[in-house]
PDB file of N, CA and C in Angstrom:
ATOM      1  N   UNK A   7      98.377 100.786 101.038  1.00 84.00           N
ATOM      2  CA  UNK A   7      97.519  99.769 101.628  1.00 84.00           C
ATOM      3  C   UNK A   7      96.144  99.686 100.965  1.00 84.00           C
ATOM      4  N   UNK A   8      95.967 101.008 100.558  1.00 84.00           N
ATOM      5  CA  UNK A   8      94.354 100.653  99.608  1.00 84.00           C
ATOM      6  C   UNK A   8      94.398 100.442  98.733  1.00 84.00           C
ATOM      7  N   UNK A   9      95.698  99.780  98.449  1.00 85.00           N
ATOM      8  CA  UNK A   9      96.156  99.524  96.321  1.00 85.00           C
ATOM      9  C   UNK A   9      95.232  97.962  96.925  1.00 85.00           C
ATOM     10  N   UNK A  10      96.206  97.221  97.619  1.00 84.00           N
ATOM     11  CA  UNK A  10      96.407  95.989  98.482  1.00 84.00           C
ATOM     12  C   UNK A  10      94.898  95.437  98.884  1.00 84.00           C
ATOM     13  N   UNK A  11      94.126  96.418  99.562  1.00 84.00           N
ATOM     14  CA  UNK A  11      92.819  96.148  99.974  1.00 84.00           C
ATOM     15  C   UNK A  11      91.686  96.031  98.964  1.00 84.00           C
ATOM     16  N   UNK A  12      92.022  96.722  98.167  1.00 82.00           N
ATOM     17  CA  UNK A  12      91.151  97.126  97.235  1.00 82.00           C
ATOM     18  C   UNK A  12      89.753  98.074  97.851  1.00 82.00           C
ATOM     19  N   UNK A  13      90.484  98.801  98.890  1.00 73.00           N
ATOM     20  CA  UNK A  13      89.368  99.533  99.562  1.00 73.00           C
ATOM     21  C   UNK A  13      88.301 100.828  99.543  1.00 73.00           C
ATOM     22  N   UNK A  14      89.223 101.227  98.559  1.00 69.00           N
ATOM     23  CA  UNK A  14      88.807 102.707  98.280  1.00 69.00           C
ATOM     24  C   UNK A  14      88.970 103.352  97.226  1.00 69.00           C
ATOM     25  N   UNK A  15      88.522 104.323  96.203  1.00 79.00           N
ATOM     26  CA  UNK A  15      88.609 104.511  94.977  1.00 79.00           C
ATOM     27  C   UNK A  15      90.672 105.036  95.186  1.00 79.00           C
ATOM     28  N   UNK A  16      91.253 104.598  94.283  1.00 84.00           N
ATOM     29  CA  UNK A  16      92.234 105.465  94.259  1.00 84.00           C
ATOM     30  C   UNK A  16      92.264 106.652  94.107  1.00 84.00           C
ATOM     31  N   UNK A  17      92.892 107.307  94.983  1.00 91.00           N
ATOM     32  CA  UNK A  17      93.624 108.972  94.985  1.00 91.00           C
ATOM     33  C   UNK A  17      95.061 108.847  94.758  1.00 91.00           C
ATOM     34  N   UNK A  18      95.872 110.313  94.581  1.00 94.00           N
ATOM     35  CA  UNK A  18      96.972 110.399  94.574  1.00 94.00           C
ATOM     36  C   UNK A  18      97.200 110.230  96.135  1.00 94.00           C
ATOM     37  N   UNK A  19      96.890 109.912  97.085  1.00 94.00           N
ATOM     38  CA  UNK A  19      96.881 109.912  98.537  1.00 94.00           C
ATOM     39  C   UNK A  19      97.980 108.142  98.440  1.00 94.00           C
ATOM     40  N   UNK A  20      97.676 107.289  97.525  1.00 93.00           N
ATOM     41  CA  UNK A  20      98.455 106.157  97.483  1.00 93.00           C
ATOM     42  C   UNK A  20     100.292 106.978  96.649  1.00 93.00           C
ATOM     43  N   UNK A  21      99.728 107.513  96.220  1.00 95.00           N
ATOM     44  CA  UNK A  21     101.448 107.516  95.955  1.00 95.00           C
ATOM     45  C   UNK A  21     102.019 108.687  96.737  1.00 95.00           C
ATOM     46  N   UNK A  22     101.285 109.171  97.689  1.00 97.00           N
ATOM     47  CA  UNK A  22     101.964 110.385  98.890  1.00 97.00           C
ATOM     48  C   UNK A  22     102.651 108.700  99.796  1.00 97.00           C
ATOM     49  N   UNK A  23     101.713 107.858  99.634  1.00 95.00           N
ATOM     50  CA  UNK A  23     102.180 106.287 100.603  1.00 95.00           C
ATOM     51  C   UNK A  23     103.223 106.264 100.211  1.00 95.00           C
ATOM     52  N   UNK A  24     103.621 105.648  98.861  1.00 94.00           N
ATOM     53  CA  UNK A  24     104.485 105.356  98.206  1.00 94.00           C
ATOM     54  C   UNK A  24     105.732 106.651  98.291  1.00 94.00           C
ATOM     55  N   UNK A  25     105.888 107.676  98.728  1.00 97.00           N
ATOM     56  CA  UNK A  25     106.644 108.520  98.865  1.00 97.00           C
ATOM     57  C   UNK A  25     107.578 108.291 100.030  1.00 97.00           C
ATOM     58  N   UNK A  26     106.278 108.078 101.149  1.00 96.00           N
ATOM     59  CA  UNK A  26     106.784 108.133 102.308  1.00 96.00           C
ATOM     60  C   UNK A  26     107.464 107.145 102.241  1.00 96.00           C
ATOM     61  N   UNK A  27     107.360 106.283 101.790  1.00 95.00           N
ATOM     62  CA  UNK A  27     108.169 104.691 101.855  1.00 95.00           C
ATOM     63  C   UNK A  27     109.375 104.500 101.176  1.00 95.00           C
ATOM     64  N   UNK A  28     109.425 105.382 100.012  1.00 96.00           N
ATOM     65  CA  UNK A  28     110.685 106.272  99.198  1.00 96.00           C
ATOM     66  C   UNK A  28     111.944 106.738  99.874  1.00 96.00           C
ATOM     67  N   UNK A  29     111.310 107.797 101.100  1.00 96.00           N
ATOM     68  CA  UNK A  29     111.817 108.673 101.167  1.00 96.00           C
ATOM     69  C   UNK A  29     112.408 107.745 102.961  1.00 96.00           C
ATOM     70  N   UNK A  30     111.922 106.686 103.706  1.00 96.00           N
ATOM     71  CA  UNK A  30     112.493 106.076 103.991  1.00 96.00           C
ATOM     72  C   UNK A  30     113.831 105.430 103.857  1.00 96.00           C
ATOM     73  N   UNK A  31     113.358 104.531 102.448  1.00 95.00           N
ATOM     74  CA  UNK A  31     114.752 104.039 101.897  1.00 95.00           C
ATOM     75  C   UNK A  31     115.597 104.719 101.918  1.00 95.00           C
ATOM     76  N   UNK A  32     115.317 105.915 101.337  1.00 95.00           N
ATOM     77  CA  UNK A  32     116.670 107.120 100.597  1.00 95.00           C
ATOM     78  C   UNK A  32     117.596 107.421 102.064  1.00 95.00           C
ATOM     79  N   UNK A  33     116.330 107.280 103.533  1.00 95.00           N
ATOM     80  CA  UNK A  33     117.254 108.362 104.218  1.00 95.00           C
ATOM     81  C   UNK A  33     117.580 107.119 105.173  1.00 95.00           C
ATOM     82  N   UNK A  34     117.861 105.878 105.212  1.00 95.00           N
ATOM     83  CA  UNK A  34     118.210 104.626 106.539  1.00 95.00           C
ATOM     84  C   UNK A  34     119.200 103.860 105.256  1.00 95.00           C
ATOM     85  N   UNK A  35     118.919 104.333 103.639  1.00 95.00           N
ATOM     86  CA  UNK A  35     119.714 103.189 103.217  1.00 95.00           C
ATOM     87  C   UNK A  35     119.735 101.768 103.161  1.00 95.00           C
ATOM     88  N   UNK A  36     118.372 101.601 102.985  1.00 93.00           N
ATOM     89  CA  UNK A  36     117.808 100.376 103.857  1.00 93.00           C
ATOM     90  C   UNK A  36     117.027  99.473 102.733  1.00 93.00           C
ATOM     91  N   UNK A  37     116.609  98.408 102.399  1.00 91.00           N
ATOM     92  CA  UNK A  37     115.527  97.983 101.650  1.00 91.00           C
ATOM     93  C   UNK A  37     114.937  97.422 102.759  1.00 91.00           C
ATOM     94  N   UNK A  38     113.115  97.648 102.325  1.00 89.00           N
ATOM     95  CA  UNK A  38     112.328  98.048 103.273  1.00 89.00           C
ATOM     96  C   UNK A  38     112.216  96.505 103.473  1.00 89.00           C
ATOM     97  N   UNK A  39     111.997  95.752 104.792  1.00 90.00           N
ATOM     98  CA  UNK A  39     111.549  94.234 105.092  1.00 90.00           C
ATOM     99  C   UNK A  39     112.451  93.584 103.855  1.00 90.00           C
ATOM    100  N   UNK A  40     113.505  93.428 103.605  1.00 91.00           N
ATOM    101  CA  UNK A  40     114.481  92.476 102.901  1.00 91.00           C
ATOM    102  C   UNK A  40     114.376  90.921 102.580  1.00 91.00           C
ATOM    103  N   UNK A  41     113.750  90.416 104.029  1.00 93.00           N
ATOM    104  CA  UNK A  41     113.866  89.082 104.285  1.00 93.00           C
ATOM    105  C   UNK A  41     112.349  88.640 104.116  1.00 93.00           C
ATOM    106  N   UNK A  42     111.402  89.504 104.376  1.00 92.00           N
ATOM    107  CA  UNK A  42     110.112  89.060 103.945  1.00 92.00           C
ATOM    108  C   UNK A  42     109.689  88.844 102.272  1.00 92.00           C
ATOM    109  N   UNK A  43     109.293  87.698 102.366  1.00 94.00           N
ATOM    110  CA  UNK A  43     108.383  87.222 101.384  1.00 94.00           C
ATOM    111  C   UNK A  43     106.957  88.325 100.716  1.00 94.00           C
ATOM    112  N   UNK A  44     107.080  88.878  99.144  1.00 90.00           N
ATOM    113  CA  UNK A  44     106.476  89.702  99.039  1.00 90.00           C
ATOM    114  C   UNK A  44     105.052  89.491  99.281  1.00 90.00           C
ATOM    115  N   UNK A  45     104.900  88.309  99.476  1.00 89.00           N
ATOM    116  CA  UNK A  45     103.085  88.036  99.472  1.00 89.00           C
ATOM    117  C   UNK A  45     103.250  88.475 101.029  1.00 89.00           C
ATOM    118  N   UNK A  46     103.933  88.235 102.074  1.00 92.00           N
ATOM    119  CA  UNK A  46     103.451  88.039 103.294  1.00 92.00           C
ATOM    120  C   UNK A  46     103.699  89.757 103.321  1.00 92.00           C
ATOM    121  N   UNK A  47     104.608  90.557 102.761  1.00 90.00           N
ATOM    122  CA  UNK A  47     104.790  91.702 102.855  1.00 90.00           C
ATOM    123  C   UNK A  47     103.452  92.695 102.871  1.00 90.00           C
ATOM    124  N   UNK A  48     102.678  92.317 101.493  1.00 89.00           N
ATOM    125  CA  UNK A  48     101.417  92.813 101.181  1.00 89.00           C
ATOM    126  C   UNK A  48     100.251  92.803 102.192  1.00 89.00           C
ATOM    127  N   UNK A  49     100.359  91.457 102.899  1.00 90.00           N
ATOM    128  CA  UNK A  49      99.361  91.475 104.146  1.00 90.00           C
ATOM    129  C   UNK A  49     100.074  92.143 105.258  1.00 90.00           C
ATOM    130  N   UNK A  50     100.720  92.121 105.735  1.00 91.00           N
ATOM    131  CA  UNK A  50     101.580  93.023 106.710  1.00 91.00           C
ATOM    132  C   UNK A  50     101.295  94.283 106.487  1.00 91.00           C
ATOM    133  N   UNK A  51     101.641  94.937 105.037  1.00 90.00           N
ATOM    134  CA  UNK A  51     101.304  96.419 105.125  1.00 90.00           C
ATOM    135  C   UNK A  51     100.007  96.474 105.066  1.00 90.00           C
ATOM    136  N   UNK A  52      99.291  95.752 105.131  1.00 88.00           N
ATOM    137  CA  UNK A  52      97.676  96.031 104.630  1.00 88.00           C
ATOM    138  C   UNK A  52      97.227  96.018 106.392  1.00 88.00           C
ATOM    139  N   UNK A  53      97.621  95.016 106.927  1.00 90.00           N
ATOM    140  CA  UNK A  53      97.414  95.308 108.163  1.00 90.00           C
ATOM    141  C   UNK A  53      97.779  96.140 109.282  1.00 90.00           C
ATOM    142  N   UNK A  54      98.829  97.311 108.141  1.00 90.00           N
ATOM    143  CA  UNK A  54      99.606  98.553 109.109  1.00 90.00           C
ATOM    144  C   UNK A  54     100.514  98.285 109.270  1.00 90.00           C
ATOM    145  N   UNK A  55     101.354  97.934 108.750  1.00 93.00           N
ATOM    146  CA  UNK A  55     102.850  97.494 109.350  1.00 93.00           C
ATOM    147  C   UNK A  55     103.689  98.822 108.617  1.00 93.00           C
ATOM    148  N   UNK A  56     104.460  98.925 109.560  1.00 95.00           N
ATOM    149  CA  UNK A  56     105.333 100.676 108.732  1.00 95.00           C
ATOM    150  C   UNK A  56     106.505 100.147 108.987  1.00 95.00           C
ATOM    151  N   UNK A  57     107.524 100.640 108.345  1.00 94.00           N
ATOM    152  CA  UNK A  57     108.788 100.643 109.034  1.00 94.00           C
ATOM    153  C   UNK A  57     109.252 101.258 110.298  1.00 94.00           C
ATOM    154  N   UNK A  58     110.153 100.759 110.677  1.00 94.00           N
ATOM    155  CA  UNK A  58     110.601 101.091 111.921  1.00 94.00           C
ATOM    156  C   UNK A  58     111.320 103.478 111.578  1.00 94.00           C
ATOM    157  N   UNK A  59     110.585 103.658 112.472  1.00 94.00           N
ATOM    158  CA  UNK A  59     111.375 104.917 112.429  1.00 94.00           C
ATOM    159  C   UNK A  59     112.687 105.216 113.996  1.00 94.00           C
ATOM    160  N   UNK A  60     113.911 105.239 113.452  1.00 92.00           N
ATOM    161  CA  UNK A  60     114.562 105.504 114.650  1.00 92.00           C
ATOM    162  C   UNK A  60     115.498 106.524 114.746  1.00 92.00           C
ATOM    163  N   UNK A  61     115.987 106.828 115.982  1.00 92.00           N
ATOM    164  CA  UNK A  61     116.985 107.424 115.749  1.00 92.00           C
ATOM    165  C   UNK A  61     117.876 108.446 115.131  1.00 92.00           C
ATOM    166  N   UNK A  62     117.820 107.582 113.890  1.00 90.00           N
ATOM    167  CA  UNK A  62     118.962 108.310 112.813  1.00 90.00           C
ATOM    168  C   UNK A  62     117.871 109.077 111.702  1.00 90.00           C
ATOM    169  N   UNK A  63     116.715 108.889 112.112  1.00 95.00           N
ATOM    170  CA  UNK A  63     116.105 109.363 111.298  1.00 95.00           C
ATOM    171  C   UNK A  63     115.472 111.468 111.514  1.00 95.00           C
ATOM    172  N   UNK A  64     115.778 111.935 110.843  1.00 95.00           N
ATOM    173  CA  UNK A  64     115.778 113.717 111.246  1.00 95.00           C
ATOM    174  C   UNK A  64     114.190 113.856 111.604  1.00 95.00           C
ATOM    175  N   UNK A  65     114.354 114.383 112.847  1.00 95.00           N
ATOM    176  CA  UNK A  65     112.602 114.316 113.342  1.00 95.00           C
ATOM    177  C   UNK A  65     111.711 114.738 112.488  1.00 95.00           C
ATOM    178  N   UNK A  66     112.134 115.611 111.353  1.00 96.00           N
ATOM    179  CA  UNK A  66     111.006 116.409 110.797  1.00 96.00           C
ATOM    180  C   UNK A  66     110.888 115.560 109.312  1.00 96.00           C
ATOM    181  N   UNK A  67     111.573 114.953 108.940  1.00 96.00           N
ATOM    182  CA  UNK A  67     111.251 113.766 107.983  1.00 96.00           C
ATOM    183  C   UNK A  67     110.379 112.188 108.856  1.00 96.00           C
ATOM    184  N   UNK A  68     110.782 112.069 109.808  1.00 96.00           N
ATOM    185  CA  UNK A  68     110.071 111.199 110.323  1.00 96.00           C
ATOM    186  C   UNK A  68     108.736 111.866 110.635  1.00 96.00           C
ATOM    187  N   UNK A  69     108.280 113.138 111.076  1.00 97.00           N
ATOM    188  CA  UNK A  69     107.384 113.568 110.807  1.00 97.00           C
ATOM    189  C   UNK A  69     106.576 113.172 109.458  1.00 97.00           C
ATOM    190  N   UNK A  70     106.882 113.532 108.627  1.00 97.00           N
ATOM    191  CA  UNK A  70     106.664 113.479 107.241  1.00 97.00           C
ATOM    192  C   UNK A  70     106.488 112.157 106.742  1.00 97.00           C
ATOM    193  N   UNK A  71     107.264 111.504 106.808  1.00 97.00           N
ATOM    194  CA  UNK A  71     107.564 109.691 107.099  1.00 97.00           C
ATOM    195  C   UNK A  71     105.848 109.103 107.312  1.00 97.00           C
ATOM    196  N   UNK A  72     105.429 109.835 108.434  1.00 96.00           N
ATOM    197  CA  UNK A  72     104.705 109.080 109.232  1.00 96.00           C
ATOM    198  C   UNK A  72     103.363 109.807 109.012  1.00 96.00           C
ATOM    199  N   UNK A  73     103.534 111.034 108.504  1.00 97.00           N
ATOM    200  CA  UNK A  73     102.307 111.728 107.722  1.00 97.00           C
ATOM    201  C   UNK A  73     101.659 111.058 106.444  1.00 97.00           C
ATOM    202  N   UNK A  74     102.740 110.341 106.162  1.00 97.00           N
ATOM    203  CA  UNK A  74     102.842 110.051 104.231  1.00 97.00           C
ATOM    204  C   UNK A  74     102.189 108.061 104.626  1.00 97.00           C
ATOM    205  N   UNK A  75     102.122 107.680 105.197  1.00 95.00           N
ATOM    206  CA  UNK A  75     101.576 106.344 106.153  1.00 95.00           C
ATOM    207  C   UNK A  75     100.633 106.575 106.760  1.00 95.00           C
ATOM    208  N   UNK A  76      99.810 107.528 106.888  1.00 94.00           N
ATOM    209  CA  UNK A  76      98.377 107.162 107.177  1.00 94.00           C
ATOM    210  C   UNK A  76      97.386 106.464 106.759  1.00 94.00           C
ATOM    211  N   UNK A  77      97.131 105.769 107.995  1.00 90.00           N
ATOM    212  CA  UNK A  77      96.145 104.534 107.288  1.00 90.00           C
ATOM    213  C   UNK A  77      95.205 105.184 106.715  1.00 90.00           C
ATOM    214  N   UNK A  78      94.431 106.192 106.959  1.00 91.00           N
ATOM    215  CA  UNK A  78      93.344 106.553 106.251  1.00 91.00           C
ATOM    216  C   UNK A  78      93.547 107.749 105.168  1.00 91.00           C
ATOM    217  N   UNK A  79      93.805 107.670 104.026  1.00 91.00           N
ATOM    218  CA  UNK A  79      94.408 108.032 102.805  1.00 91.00           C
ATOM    219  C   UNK A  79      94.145 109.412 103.015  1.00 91.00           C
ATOM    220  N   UNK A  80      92.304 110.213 103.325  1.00 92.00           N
ATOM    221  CA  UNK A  80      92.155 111.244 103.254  1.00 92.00           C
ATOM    222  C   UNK A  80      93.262 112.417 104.384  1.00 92.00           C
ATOM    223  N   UNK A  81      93.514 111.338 105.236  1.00 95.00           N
ATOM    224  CA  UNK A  81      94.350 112.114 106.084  1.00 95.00           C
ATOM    225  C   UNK A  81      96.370 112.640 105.966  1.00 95.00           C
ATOM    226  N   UNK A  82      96.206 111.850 104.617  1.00 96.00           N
ATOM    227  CA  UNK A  82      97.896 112.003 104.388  1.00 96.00           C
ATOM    228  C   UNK A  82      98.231 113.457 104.053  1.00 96.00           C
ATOM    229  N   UNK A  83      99.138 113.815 103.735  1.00 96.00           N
ATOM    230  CA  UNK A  83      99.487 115.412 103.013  1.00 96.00           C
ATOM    231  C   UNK A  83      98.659 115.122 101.525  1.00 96.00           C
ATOM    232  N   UNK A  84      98.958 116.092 101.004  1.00 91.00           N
ATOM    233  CA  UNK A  84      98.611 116.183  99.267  1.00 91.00           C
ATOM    234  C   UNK A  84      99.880 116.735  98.595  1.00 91.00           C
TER     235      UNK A  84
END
């Protein structure tokens, strides 16, 4: 989201983002928002939009999932 915003100096904290969003796909099998339009996609995630976590997803990766999606970059893992 701070690629998108242009908000903040880049850190590796954007591609811990990009992990979590990885490691989504890999584990639902899923492509992320399919039907959305990539421009409208970009404002959506910029405005927080995550994927859905459910279910089938192993709590301690959705943990992780949702660690790796913090809006505020300093707060993701490293």
């Amino acid at each position: 989201p701070e690629i998108i915003l242009n908000s903040s100096p880049l850190t590796t904290a954007a591609d811990v983002y990009s992990f979590g969003i990885m490691l989504w796909e890999i584990i639902t099998l899923e492509k992320l928002f399919p039907t959305m339009k990539p421009e409208d996609l970009l404002q959506k995630v910029a405005a927080g939009l995550r994927p859905p976590i459910t279910k089938k997803i192993p709590s301690r990766l959705a943990f992780i999932m949702a660690a790796c999606w913090e809006e505020d970059p300093s707060r993701r893992p490293s």
